[in-house]
PDB file of C-alpha atoms and ligand atoms in Angstrom:
ATOM      1  CA  GLU A  22      -0.022   0.090  -0.096  1.00 55.00           C
ATOM      2  CA  LYS A  23       1.074   3.561  -0.748  1.00 68.00           C
ATOM      3  CA  GLU A  24       2.832   5.265   1.917  1.00 81.00           C
ATOM      4  CA  ARG A  25       1.205   8.441   3.342  1.00 95.00           C
ATOM      5  CA  VAL A  26       3.310  11.763   4.310  1.00 96.00           C
ATOM      6  CA  LEU A  27       2.580  14.832   4.449  1.00 96.00           C
ATOM      7  CA  TYR A  28       4.053  18.111   4.109  1.00 96.00           C
ATOM      8  CA  PHE A  29       4.318  20.956   5.274  1.00 96.00           C
ATOM      9  CA  ASN A  30       5.116  24.017   3.251  1.00 96.00           C
ATOM     10  CA  ASN A  31       4.749  27.539   4.015  1.00 95.00           C
ATOM     11  CA  PRO A  32       5.858  31.102   3.016  1.00 92.00           C
ATOM     12  CA  MET A  33       6.758  31.084   6.790  1.00 92.00           C
ATOM     13  CA  TRP A  34       9.739  28.514   5.443  1.00 95.00           C
ATOM     14  CA  PRO A  35      10.304  28.526   1.844  1.00 94.00           C
ATOM     15  CA  GLY A  36      12.245  26.768   0.322  1.00 95.00           C
ATOM     16  CA  GLU A  37      11.542  23.900   2.557  1.00 95.00           C
ATOM     17  CA  ALA A  38       9.330  21.425   3.300  1.00 95.00           C
ATOM     18  CA  HIS A  39       9.062  19.173   6.835  1.00 95.00           C
ATOM     19  CA  SER A  40       7.149  15.914   6.405  1.00 97.00           C
ATOM     20  CA  LEU A  41       5.166  13.479   9.106  1.00 98.00           C
ATOM     21  CA  LYS A  42       3.750   9.915   7.883  1.00 98.00           C
ATOM     22  CA  VAL A  43       0.565   9.628   8.727  1.00 98.00           C
ATOM     23  CA  GLU A  44      -0.881   6.337  10.040  1.00 97.00           C
ATOM     24  CA  LYS A  45      -5.048   7.580  10.233  1.00 97.00           C
ATOM     25  CA  THR A  46      -6.783  11.288   9.454  1.00 97.00           C
ATOM     26  CA  LEU A  47      -9.251  11.594  12.496  1.00 98.00           C
ATOM     27  CA  PHE A  48     -10.427  14.741  12.025  1.00 98.00           C
ATOM     28  CA  LYS A  49     -10.577  17.557   9.489  1.00 98.00           C
ATOM     29  CA  GLY A  50     -12.533  20.429   9.834  1.00 98.00           C
ATOM     30  CA  LYS A  51     -12.839  24.352   8.827  1.00 98.00           C
ATOM     31  CA  SER A  52     -13.779  26.865  11.180  1.00 98.00           C
ATOM     32  CA  GLU A  53     -14.869  30.137  11.103  1.00 97.00           C
ATOM     33  CA  PHE A  54     -10.814  31.152  11.238  1.00 96.00           C
ATOM     34  CA  GLN A  55      -9.221  28.275  10.056  1.00 96.00           C
ATOM     35  CA  GLU A  56      -8.987  24.536   8.875  1.00 97.00           C
ATOM     36  CA  VAL A  57      -8.392  22.043  11.331  1.00 98.00           C
ATOM     37  CA  LEU A  58      -6.910  18.944  10.889  1.00 98.00           C
ATOM     38  CA  VAL A  59      -5.974  16.410  13.485  1.00 98.00           C
ATOM     39  CA  PHE A  60      -4.484  13.077  12.420  1.00 98.00           C
ATOM     40  CA  GLU A  61      -2.485   9.953  13.774  1.00 98.00           C
ATOM     41  CA  SER A  62       1.544  10.126  12.815  1.00 98.00           C
ATOM     42  CA  ALA A  63       3.404   7.063  12.477  1.00 97.00           C
ATOM     43  CA  SER A  64       6.035   8.995  15.248  1.00 97.00           C
ATOM     44  CA  TYR A  65       4.829  11.597  17.119  1.00 98.00           C
ATOM     45  CA  GLY A  66       1.558  10.402  18.373  1.00 98.00           C
ATOM     46  CA  LYS A  67      -1.300  12.373  17.390  1.00 98.00           C
ATOM     47  CA  VAL A  68      -1.281  15.883  15.575  1.00 98.00           C
ATOM     48  CA  LEU A  69      -3.329  18.969  15.511  1.00 98.00           C
ATOM     49  CA  VAL A  70      -2.680  21.133  12.535  1.00 98.00           C
ATOM     50  CA  LEU A  71      -3.873  24.733  11.987  1.00 97.00           C
ATOM     51  CA  ASP A  72      -4.093  26.093   8.669  1.00 96.00           C
ATOM     52  CA  GLY A  73      -1.574  24.258   7.547  1.00 96.00           C
ATOM     53  CA  ILE A  74       0.801  24.518  10.465  1.00 96.00           C
ATOM     54  CA  VAL A  75       1.966  21.984  12.798  1.00 98.00           C
ATOM     55  CA  GLN A  76       0.556  23.623  16.411  1.00 98.00           C
ATOM     56  CA  LEU A  77       1.539  20.172  18.833  1.00 98.00           C
ATOM     57  CA  THR A  78       2.188  16.640  18.399  1.00 98.00           C
ATOM     58  CA  GLU A  79       1.908  14.640  21.195  1.00 98.00           C
ATOM     59  CA  LYS A  80       5.423  13.867  21.590  1.00 98.00           C
ATOM     60  CA  ASP A  81       7.008  17.224  22.033  1.00 98.00           C
ATOM     61  CA  GLU A  82       4.320  19.496  23.149  1.00 98.00           C
ATOM     62  CA  CYS A  83       5.606  18.941  26.743  1.00 98.00           C
ATOM     63  CA  ALA A  84       8.645  21.001  26.183  1.00 98.00           C
ATOM     64  CA  TYR A  85       6.530  24.110  23.590  1.00 98.00           C
ATOM     65  CA  GLN A  86       3.877  23.963  26.861  1.00 98.00           C
ATOM     66  CA  GLU A  87       5.942  23.587  29.661  1.00 98.00           C
ATOM     67  CA  MET A  88       8.250  26.527  28.705  1.00 98.00           C
ATOM     68  CA  ILE A  89       5.521  28.949  27.521  1.00 98.00           C
ATOM     69  CA  ALA A  90       4.174  28.470  31.325  1.00 98.00           C
ATOM     70  CA  HIS A  91       6.846  28.149  33.531  1.00 98.00           C
ATOM     71  CA  LEU A  92       9.138  30.772  31.771  1.00 98.00           C
ATOM     72  CA  PRO A  93       7.058  33.516  33.298  1.00 98.00           C
ATOM     73  CA  LEU A  94       5.772  31.943  36.604  1.00 98.00           C
ATOM     74  CA  CYS A  95       8.794  30.614  37.814  1.00 98.00           C
ATOM     75  CA  SER A  96      10.011  34.405  37.254  1.00 98.00           C
ATOM     76  CA  ILE A  97       8.612  35.863  39.757  1.00 98.00           C
ATOM     77  CA  LYS A  98       7.234  35.551  43.261  1.00 96.00           C
ATOM     78  CA  SER A  99       3.718  33.504  44.131  1.00 95.00           C
ATOM     79  CA  PRO A 100       1.800  34.327  40.764  1.00 98.00           C
ATOM     80  CA  ARG A 101      -1.733  34.837  41.164  1.00 98.00           C
ATOM     81  CA  ASN A 102      -3.823  36.141  38.414  1.00 98.00           C
ATOM     82  CA  VAL A 103      -2.704  34.408  34.850  1.00 98.00           C
ATOM     83  CA  LEU A 104      -4.214  35.329  31.645  1.00 98.00           C
ATOM     84  CA  VAL A 105      -3.595  32.619  28.734  1.00 98.00           C
ATOM     85  CA  VAL A 106      -4.156  33.973  25.165  1.00 98.00           C
ATOM     86  CA  GLY A 107      -4.868  31.323  22.173  1.00 98.00           C
ATOM     87  CA  GLY A 108      -3.903  28.129  23.894  1.00 98.00           C
ATOM     88  CA  GLY A 109      -6.859  26.250  23.395  1.00 98.00           C
ATOM     89  CA  ASP A 110      -5.716  22.640  23.353  1.00 98.00           C
ATOM     90  CA  GLY A 111      -5.601  22.915  27.207  1.00 98.00           C
ATOM     91  CA  GLY A 112      -2.115  22.298  27.252  1.00 98.00           C
ATOM     92  CA  VAL A 113      -0.547  25.710  28.588  1.00 98.00           C
ATOM     93  CA  LEU A 114      -3.320  25.739  31.392  1.00 98.00           C
ATOM     94  CA  ARG A 115      -2.402  22.060  32.753  1.00 97.00           C
ATOM     95  CA  GLU A 116       1.158  23.287  33.222  1.00 97.00           C
ATOM     96  CA  ILE A 117      -0.445  26.894  34.682  1.00 97.00           C
ATOM     97  CA  SER A 118      -2.250  24.423  37.277  1.00 96.00           C
ATOM     98  CA  ARG A 119       0.791  23.004  38.714  1.00 95.00           C
ATOM     99  CA  HIS A 120       1.577  26.553  40.556  1.00 95.00           C
ATOM    100  CA  SER A 121      -0.623  26.459  43.872  1.00 93.00           C
ATOM    101  CA  SER A 122      -0.514  30.081  44.160  1.00 95.00           C
ATOM    102  CA  VAL A 123      -2.665  30.665  41.079  1.00 97.00           C
ATOM    103  CA  GLU A 124      -6.039  31.885  42.137  1.00 98.00           C
ATOM    104  CA  LEU A 125      -7.224  32.998  38.533  1.00 98.00           C
ATOM    105  CA  ILE A 126      -6.564  31.555  35.207  1.00 98.00           C
ATOM    106  CA  ASP A 127      -8.169  33.083  32.198  1.00 98.00           C
ATOM    107  CA  ILE A 128      -8.410  31.885  28.758  1.00 98.00           C
ATOM    108  CA  CYS A 129      -9.256  33.593  25.577  1.00 98.00           C
ATOM    109  CA  GLU A 130      -9.287  31.295  22.638  1.00 98.00           C
ATOM    110  CA  ILE A 131     -10.766  32.843  19.252  1.00 97.00           C
ATOM    111  CA  ASP A 132     -11.361  29.374  18.091  1.00 98.00           C
ATOM    112  CA  LYS A 133     -14.212  26.890  19.457  1.00 98.00           C
ATOM    113  CA  MET A 134     -13.012  23.745  17.222  1.00 98.00           C
ATOM    114  CA  VAL A 135      -9.750  24.334  18.445  1.00 98.00           C
ATOM    115  CA  ILE A 136     -11.250  23.450  22.012  1.00 98.00           C
ATOM    116  CA  ASP A 137     -13.819  20.870  20.872  1.00 98.00           C
ATOM    117  CA  VAL A 138     -11.447  18.950  18.974  1.00 98.00           C
ATOM    118  CA  SER A 139      -8.595  19.383  21.837  1.00 98.00           C
ATOM    119  CA  LYS A 140     -11.672  18.051  24.135  1.00 98.00           C
ATOM    120  CA  LYS A 141     -11.910  14.726  22.004  1.00 98.00           C
ATOM    121  CA  PHE A 142      -8.128  13.959  20.347  1.00 98.00           C
ATOM    122  CA  PHE A 143      -5.956  15.206  23.130  1.00 98.00           C
ATOM    123  CA  PRO A 144      -7.391  14.532  26.717  1.00 97.00           C
ATOM    124  CA  TYR A 145      -3.946  14.748  28.704  1.00 95.00           C
ATOM    125  CA  LEU A 146      -4.190  18.454  27.041  1.00 97.00           C
ATOM    126  CA  ALA A 147      -7.328  19.541  27.528  1.00 97.00           C
ATOM    127  CA  ILE A 148      -7.696  18.452  30.963  1.00 96.00           C
ATOM    128  CA  GLY A 149      -6.077  21.920  31.276  1.00 97.00           C
ATOM    129  CA  PHE A 150      -9.912  22.941  31.372  1.00 98.00           C
ATOM    130  CA  GLU A 151     -10.993  21.020  34.444  1.00 96.00           C
ATOM    131  CA  ASP A 152      -9.086  23.267  36.633  1.00 96.00           C
ATOM    132  CA  PRO A 153     -11.818  24.939  38.263  1.00 97.00           C
ATOM    133  CA  ARG A 154      -9.659  28.145  38.423  1.00 98.00           C
ATOM    134  CA  VAL A 155     -10.159  28.598  34.585  1.00 98.00           C
ATOM    135  CA  ASN A 156     -12.239  30.938  32.828  1.00 98.00           C
ATOM    136  CA  LEU A 157     -12.878  30.055  29.727  1.00 98.00           C
ATOM    137  CA  HIS A 158     -13.686  32.938  26.862  1.00 98.00           C
ATOM    138  CA  VAL A 159     -14.140  32.533  23.619  1.00 98.00           C
ATOM    139  CA  GLY A 160     -13.222  35.565  21.491  1.00 98.00           C
ATOM    140  CA  ASP A 161     -10.842  37.411  20.336  1.00 97.00           C
ATOM    141  CA  ALA A 162      -8.031  38.092  22.362  1.00 97.00           C
ATOM    142  CA  VAL A 163      -7.315  41.934  20.697  1.00 96.00           C
ATOM    143  CA  GLU A 164     -10.508  42.530  21.890  1.00 97.00           C
ATOM    144  CA  PHE A 165     -10.529  41.192  25.114  1.00 98.00           C
ATOM    145  CA  LEU A 166      -7.724  42.686  26.371  1.00 97.00           C
ATOM    146  CA  ARG A 167      -8.910  46.263  25.015  1.00 96.00           C
ATOM    147  CA  ASN A 168     -11.713  45.773  28.024  1.00 96.00           C
ATOM    148  CA  THR A 169      -9.567  43.832  30.335  1.00 97.00           C
ATOM    149  CA  PRO A 170      -9.163  46.495  33.663  1.00 98.00           C
ATOM    150  CA  GLU A 171      -5.545  48.176  34.193  1.00 98.00           C
ATOM    151  CA  GLY A 172      -2.961  45.777  36.185  1.00 98.00           C
ATOM    152  CA  LYS A 173      -5.256  43.203  36.460  1.00 98.00           C
ATOM    153  CA  TYR A 174      -2.487  40.136  35.827  1.00 98.00           C
ATOM    154  CA  ASP A 175       0.701  38.843  37.213  1.00 98.00           C
ATOM    155  CA  ALA A 176       1.325  36.832  34.168  1.00 98.00           C
ATOM    156  CA  ILE A 177       0.228  36.920  30.780  1.00 98.00           C
ATOM    157  CA  ILE A 178       1.335  34.186  28.271  1.00 98.00           C
ATOM    158  CA  VAL A 179       0.524  34.663  24.910  1.00 98.00           C
ATOM    159  CA  ASP A 180       0.505  31.244  23.396  1.00 97.00           C
ATOM    160  CA  SER A 181      -1.040  31.885  19.819  1.00 94.00           C
ATOM    161  CA  SER A 182      -0.358  30.746  15.952  1.00 90.00           C
ATOM    162  CA  ASP A 183       2.136  32.213  13.553  1.00 90.00           C
ATOM    163  CA  PRO A 184       0.849  35.691  12.857  1.00 88.00           C
ATOM    164  CA  VAL A 185      -0.539  35.141   9.167  1.00 84.00           C
ATOM    165  CA  GLY A 186      -4.757  34.374   9.788  1.00 82.00           C
ATOM    166  CA  PRO A 187      -6.455  35.315  12.597  1.00 88.00           C
ATOM    167  CA  ALA A 188      -3.229  35.877  15.220  1.00 91.00           C
ATOM    168  CA  GLN A 189      -1.748  38.601  12.459  1.00 89.00           C
ATOM    169  CA  GLU A 190      -2.561  41.788  15.329  1.00 91.00           C
ATOM    170  CA  LEU A 191      -1.097  39.337  17.767  1.00 92.00           C
ATOM    171  CA  VAL A 192       2.395  41.177  16.560  1.00 91.00           C
ATOM    172  CA  GLU A 193       1.701  44.483  16.300  1.00 92.00           C
ATOM    173  CA  LYS A 194       2.431  47.139  19.002  1.00 94.00           C
ATOM    174  CA  PRO A 195      -1.374  48.509  19.933  1.00 95.00           C
ATOM    175  CA  PHE A 196      -1.757  44.152  21.310  1.00 96.00           C
ATOM    176  CA  PHE A 197       1.625  44.433  23.080  1.00 97.00           C
ATOM    177  CA  ALA A 198       0.509  48.029  24.711  1.00 97.00           C
ATOM    178  CA  THR A 199      -3.195  46.560  25.891  1.00 98.00           C
ATOM    179  CA  ILE A 200      -1.128  43.807  27.485  1.00 98.00           C
ATOM    180  CA  ALA A 201       1.468  45.652  29.504  1.00 98.00           C
ATOM    181  CA  ARG A 202      -1.440  47.740  30.815  1.00 98.00           C
ATOM    182  CA  ALA A 203      -3.488  44.780  31.811  1.00 98.00           C
ATOM    183  CA  LEU A 204      -0.340  43.525  33.773  1.00 98.00           C
ATOM    184  CA  ARG A 205       0.090  45.000  37.397  1.00 98.00           C
ATOM    185  CA  PRO A 206       3.799  46.854  37.872  1.00 98.00           C
ATOM    186  CA  GLY A 207       6.011  43.985  37.779  1.00 98.00           C
ATOM    187  CA  GLY A 208       3.913  42.278  35.590  1.00 98.00           C
ATOM    188  CA  VAL A 209       5.538  39.370  33.355  1.00 98.00           C
ATOM    189  CA  LEU A 210       4.710  38.676  29.647  1.00 98.00           C
ATOM    190  CA  CYS A 211       5.748  35.167  27.783  1.00 98.00           C
ATOM    191  CA  ASN A 212       4.945  35.361  24.102  1.00 98.00           C
ATOM    192  CA  MET A 213       5.776  32.413  21.500  1.00 97.00           C
ATOM    193  CA  ALA A 214       8.546  34.225  18.861  1.00 96.00           C
ATOM    194  CA  GLU A 215       9.154  32.121  16.455  1.00 94.00           C
ATOM    195  CA  SER A 216      12.440  30.788  15.336  1.00 96.00           C
ATOM    196  CA  MET A 217      15.748  32.228  15.498  1.00 96.00           C
ATOM    197  CA  TRP A 218      16.832  30.258  12.273  1.00 96.00           C
ATOM    198  CA  LEU A 219      13.833  31.274  10.185  1.00 95.00           C
ATOM    199  CA  HIS A 220      12.148  34.616  11.451  1.00 91.00           C
ATOM    200  CA  THR A 221      14.819  36.882  12.253  1.00 90.00           C
ATOM    201  CA  HIS A 222      12.867  40.086  11.022  1.00 90.00           C
ATOM    202  CA  LEU A 223      10.222  39.226  12.886  1.00 92.00           C
ATOM    203  CA  ILE A 224      11.481  38.489  16.170  1.00 94.00           C
ATOM    204  CA  GLN A 225      13.463  41.874  15.959  1.00 94.00           C
ATOM    205  CA  ASP A 226      10.166  43.712  14.715  1.00 93.00           C
ATOM    206  CA  MET A 227       8.441  42.034  17.960  1.00 95.00           C
ATOM    207  CA  ILE A 228      11.550  42.801  20.281  1.00 96.00           C
ATOM    208  CA  SER A 229      11.563  46.496  18.792  1.00 95.00           C
ATOM    209  CA  ILE A 230       7.907  47.020  19.781  1.00 96.00           C
ATOM    210  CA  CYS A 231       8.348  45.341  23.460  1.00 97.00           C
ATOM    211  CA  ARG A 232      11.363  47.592  24.289  1.00 96.00           C
ATOM    212  CA  GLU A 233       8.999  50.760  23.808  1.00 96.00           C
ATOM    213  CA  THR A 234       6.646  49.072  25.596  1.00 96.00           C
ATOM    214  CA  PHE A 235       8.181  47.024  27.914  1.00 98.00           C
ATOM    215  CA  SER A 236      11.144  47.811  30.721  1.00 96.00           C
ATOM    216  CA  SER A 237      13.085  44.131  30.432  1.00 96.00           C
ATOM    217  CA  VAL A 238      12.759  41.951  27.356  1.00 96.00           C
ATOM    218  CA  HIS A 239      14.865  38.939  26.894  1.00 96.00           C
ATOM    219  CA  TYR A 240      14.667  35.864  24.370  1.00 97.00           C
ATOM    220  CA  ALA A 241      14.956  32.405  25.192  1.00 97.00           C
ATOM    221  CA  TRP A 242      13.945  29.187  23.283  1.00 98.00           C
ATOM    222  CA  ALA A 243      13.873  25.572  23.473  1.00 98.00           C
ATOM    223  CA  SER A 244      14.019  22.746  21.380  1.00 98.00           C
ATOM    224  CA  VAL A 245      11.029  21.626  19.450  1.00 98.00           C
ATOM    225  CA  PRO A 246      11.538  18.924  16.646  1.00 98.00           C
ATOM    226  CA  THR A 247       8.298  19.216  15.251  1.00 98.00           C
ATOM    227  CA  TYR A 248       7.890  22.956  14.728  1.00 97.00           C
ATOM    228  CA  PRO A 249       9.886  24.293  11.436  1.00 96.00           C
ATOM    229  CA  SER A 250      13.606  24.609  12.160  1.00 96.00           C
ATOM    230  CA  GLY A 251      12.841  21.993  14.986  1.00 98.00           C
ATOM    231  CA  VAL A 252      13.156  25.446  17.853  1.00 98.00           C
ATOM    232  CA  ILE A 253      10.822  27.933  19.160  1.00 98.00           C
ATOM    233  CA  GLY A 254      11.603  30.630  20.799  1.00 98.00           C
ATOM    234  CA  PHE A 255       9.475  33.255  23.467  1.00 98.00           C
ATOM    235  CA  LEU A 256       9.871  36.664  24.598  1.00 97.00           C
ATOM    236  CA  LEU A 257       9.925  37.560  28.243  1.00 98.00           C
ATOM    237  CA  CYS A 258       9.147  41.051  29.175  1.00 98.00           C
ATOM    238  CA  SER A 259       8.211  42.381  32.104  1.00 98.00           C
ATOM    239  CA  THR A 260       6.413  46.107  32.962  1.00 98.00           C
ATOM    240  CA  LYS A 261       8.001  48.808  35.124  1.00 97.00           C
ATOM    241  CA  GLY A 262       7.899  47.979  38.610  1.00 96.00           C
ATOM    242  CA  PRO A 263       9.913  45.742  40.622  1.00 95.00           C
ATOM    243  CA  PRO A 264      12.620  44.067  38.473  1.00 95.00           C
ATOM    244  CA  VAL A 265      12.163  40.984  36.988  1.00 97.00           C
ATOM    245  CA  ASP A 266      15.361  38.533  36.975  1.00 97.00           C
ATOM    246  CA  PHE A 267      14.375  36.543  33.873  1.00 97.00           C
ATOM    247  CA  LYS A 268      17.691  33.897  34.156  1.00 96.00           C
ATOM    248  CA  HIS A 269      17.274  33.436  38.119  1.00 96.00           C
ATOM    249  CA  PRO A 270      14.335  32.097  39.155  1.00 96.00           C
ATOM    250  CA  VAL A 271      13.078  32.896  41.871  1.00 97.00           C
ATOM    251  CA  ASN A 272       9.838  30.514  42.456  1.00 96.00           C
ATOM    252  CA  PRO A 273      12.187  27.334  41.672  1.00 93.00           C
ATOM    253  CA  ILE A 274       9.180  24.362  40.134  1.00 92.00           C
ATOM    254  CA  GLU A 275      11.284  21.977  42.218  1.00 86.00           C
ATOM    255  CA  LYS A 276       9.514  23.382  45.048  1.00 83.00           C
ATOM    256  CA  LEU A 277       6.284  23.180  43.647  1.00 81.00           C
ATOM    257  CA  GLU A 278       6.510  19.699  42.458  1.00 71.00           C
ATOM    258  CA  GLY A 279       6.127  18.067  45.634  1.00 66.00           C
ATOM    259  CA  ALA A 280       3.562  20.173  46.668  1.00 61.00           C
ATOM    260  CA  LEU A 281       1.584  19.149  43.752  1.00 62.00           C
ATOM    261  CA  GLN A 282      -0.448  16.103  43.051  1.00 61.00           C
ATOM    262  CA  HIS A 283      -0.629  16.334  39.419  1.00 67.00           C
ATOM    263  CA  GLN A 284      -1.293  13.818  36.615  1.00 68.00           C
ATOM    264  CA  ARG A 285       2.295  13.613  34.678  1.00 82.00           C
ATOM    265  CA  GLU A 286       5.844  14.604  35.758  1.00 89.00           C
ATOM    266  CA  LEU A 287       7.707  17.652  34.286  1.00 94.00           C
ATOM    267  CA  ARG A 288       9.125  16.254  31.012  1.00 95.00           C
ATOM    268  CA  PHE A 289      11.243  19.126  30.058  1.00 97.00           C
ATOM    269  CA  TYR A 290      11.525  22.117  32.027  1.00 97.00           C
ATOM    270  CA  ASN A 291      13.231  22.436  34.970  1.00 96.00           C
ATOM    271  CA  SER A 292      15.590  25.250  36.745  1.00 96.00           C
ATOM    272  CA  GLU A 293      18.402  24.206  34.775  1.00 97.00           C
ATOM    273  CA  MET A 294      16.430  24.491  31.071  1.00 98.00           C
ATOM    274  CA  HIS A 295      15.161  28.028  32.160  1.00 98.00           C
ATOM    275  CA  GLU A 296      18.768  29.508  32.551  1.00 98.00           C
ATOM    276  CA  ALA A 297      20.036  27.370  29.426  1.00 98.00           C
ATOM    277  CA  ALA A 298      17.190  28.861  27.523  1.00 98.00           C
ATOM    278  CA  PHE A 299      18.525  32.259  27.654  1.00 97.00           C
ATOM    279  CA  ALA A 300      21.839  31.244  26.126  1.00 97.00           C
ATOM    280  CA  LEU A 301      22.042  32.615  22.808  1.00 96.00           C
ATOM    281  CA  PRO A 302      23.776  32.037  19.690  1.00 96.00           C
ATOM    282  CA  SER A 303      26.416  34.739  19.060  1.00 95.00           C
ATOM    283  CA  PHE A 304      24.313  35.609  15.563  1.00 94.00           C
ATOM    284  CA  VAL A 305      21.737  36.157  17.430  1.00 94.00           C
ATOM    285  CA  ARG A 306      22.920  37.970  20.304  1.00 93.00           C
ATOM    286  CA  ARG A 307      24.178  40.533  17.302  1.00 90.00           C
ATOM    287  CA  GLU A 308      20.844  40.471  15.803  1.00 86.00           C
ATOM    288  CA  VAL A 309      19.227  40.921  19.429  1.00 83.00           C
ATOM    289  CA  SER A 310      21.259  43.847  20.288  1.00 78.00           C
ATOM    290  CA  TYR A 311      21.965  45.634  17.071  1.00 60.00           C
ATOM    291  CA  LEU A 312      18.188  47.156  18.259  1.00 53.00           C
TER     292      LEU A 312
HETATM  293  N1  AAT B 425      -0.265  25.088  22.071  1.00 88.29           N
HETATM  294  C1  AAT B 425      -0.900  24.809  20.721  1.00 88.29           C
HETATM  295  C2  AAT B 425       0.187  26.081  20.312  1.00 88.29           C
HETATM  296  C3  AAT B 425      -0.422  26.803  19.238  1.00 88.29           C
HETATM  297  S1  AAT B 425      -2.171  26.952  19.502  1.00 88.29           S
HETATM  298  C4  AAT B 425      -2.262  28.839  19.167  1.00 88.29           C
HETATM  299  C5  AAT B 425      -3.449  28.947  19.321  1.00 88.29           C
HETATM  300  O1  AAT B 425      -3.918  30.480  19.117  1.00 88.29           O
HETATM  301  C6  AAT B 425      -5.011  28.337  18.469  1.00 88.29           C
HETATM  302  O2  AAT B 425      -5.539  27.474  19.182  1.00 88.29           O
HETATM  303  C7  AAT B 425      -5.629  30.002  17.459  1.00 88.29           C
HETATM  304  O3  AAT B 425      -6.888  29.689  17.595  1.00 88.29           O
HETATM  305  C8  AAT B 425      -5.460  30.800  18.658  1.00 88.29           C
HETATM  306  N2  AAT B 425      -5.374  32.377  17.782  1.00 88.29           N
HETATM  307  C9  AAT B 425      -5.129  32.964  17.028  1.00 88.29           C
HETATM  308  N3  AAT B 425      -5.541  33.732  16.923  1.00 88.29           N
HETATM  309  C10 AAT B 425      -6.052  34.387  17.780  1.00 88.29           C
HETATM  310  C11 AAT B 425      -6.957  35.612  18.310  1.00 88.29           C
HETATM  311  N4  AAT B 425      -6.764  36.656  18.275  1.00 88.29           N
HETATM  312  N5  AAT B 425      -7.495  35.900  19.762  1.00 88.29           N
HETATM  313  C12 AAT B 425      -7.044  34.798  20.465  1.00 88.29           C
HETATM  314  N6  AAT B 425      -6.778  33.268  20.206  1.00 88.29           N
HETATM  315  C13 AAT B 425      -6.111  33.287  18.926  1.00 88.29           C
HETATM  316  C14 AAT B 425       0.554  27.987  18.621  1.00 88.29           C
HETATM  317  C15 AAT B 425       1.408  27.317  17.615  1.00 88.29           C
HETATM  318  C16 AAT B 425       2.690  27.942  17.341  1.00 88.29           C
HETATM  319  C17 AAT B 425       3.221  27.287  16.679  1.00 88.29           C
HETATM  320  C18 AAT B 425       4.655  27.577  15.935  1.00 88.29           C
HETATM  321  N7  AAT B 425       5.118  27.522  14.251  1.00 88.29           N
END
């Protein structure tokens, strides 16, 4: 029988494709916002694809979700109010729920189909929605943040898709301004920030916007094999107020772990990975500091 392989091509990574062998297609749908696909792959477990871009696989989702959640939450003492932008699969909620200091977790995801599909096919991610501290808002995060009271959150995590389609506005200056407004003084933002191998200009633009908007801005990265070029970056920013030393976690996860009865142990994040994530290759250092 003919082997089925899916090739992921996109103008975001011109001249190359990544591919996964398909065992079985599980879901194909078109929401108001994007095309949604779930398939069983031969080597990475189930895969969620939006508009032809891999959002997560069961095998390596731990790297992305753990890092995007714990890099900001372990950088401040006792985070209480947290907002997630995007993240409709629930994986980031699952990670935030490890933090017992957290009292409120708001999430604003634009596409209900992503949530429904995750509940059906990715129960280990969607379990994040079961935390009673979670409040789900289905809508555009741009609108949501415009109406958020000033200083409401200790941390905001932007787990959004690439800036083509519904996430376009999420890399623009007015959006970052509303994020900064919604954070308390000394609050933190962690924003998905693409690949240092592929998206230099996009990263530079985001950094220069954030430098105008926040009082500190840092770039961190982690290995995620199924994201284009195998890495993903994070932009960590803090608002004016008590300074945040992102590179040295003040709320180490090791302390939390003992206190938690979580479904599964951390697979990727620990305090050493946290500190290492801010070490940048020389070419990235130069690109980031030229601004
Ligand atoms: N944790 C999985 C990784 C993601 S999911 C990104 C989510 O952001 C999607 O569910 C998408 O529907 C949602 N989203 C996009 N635009 C908006 C918006 N304007 N408001 C609210 N939610 C939005 C990201 C993977 C990154 C892949 C890197 N190549």
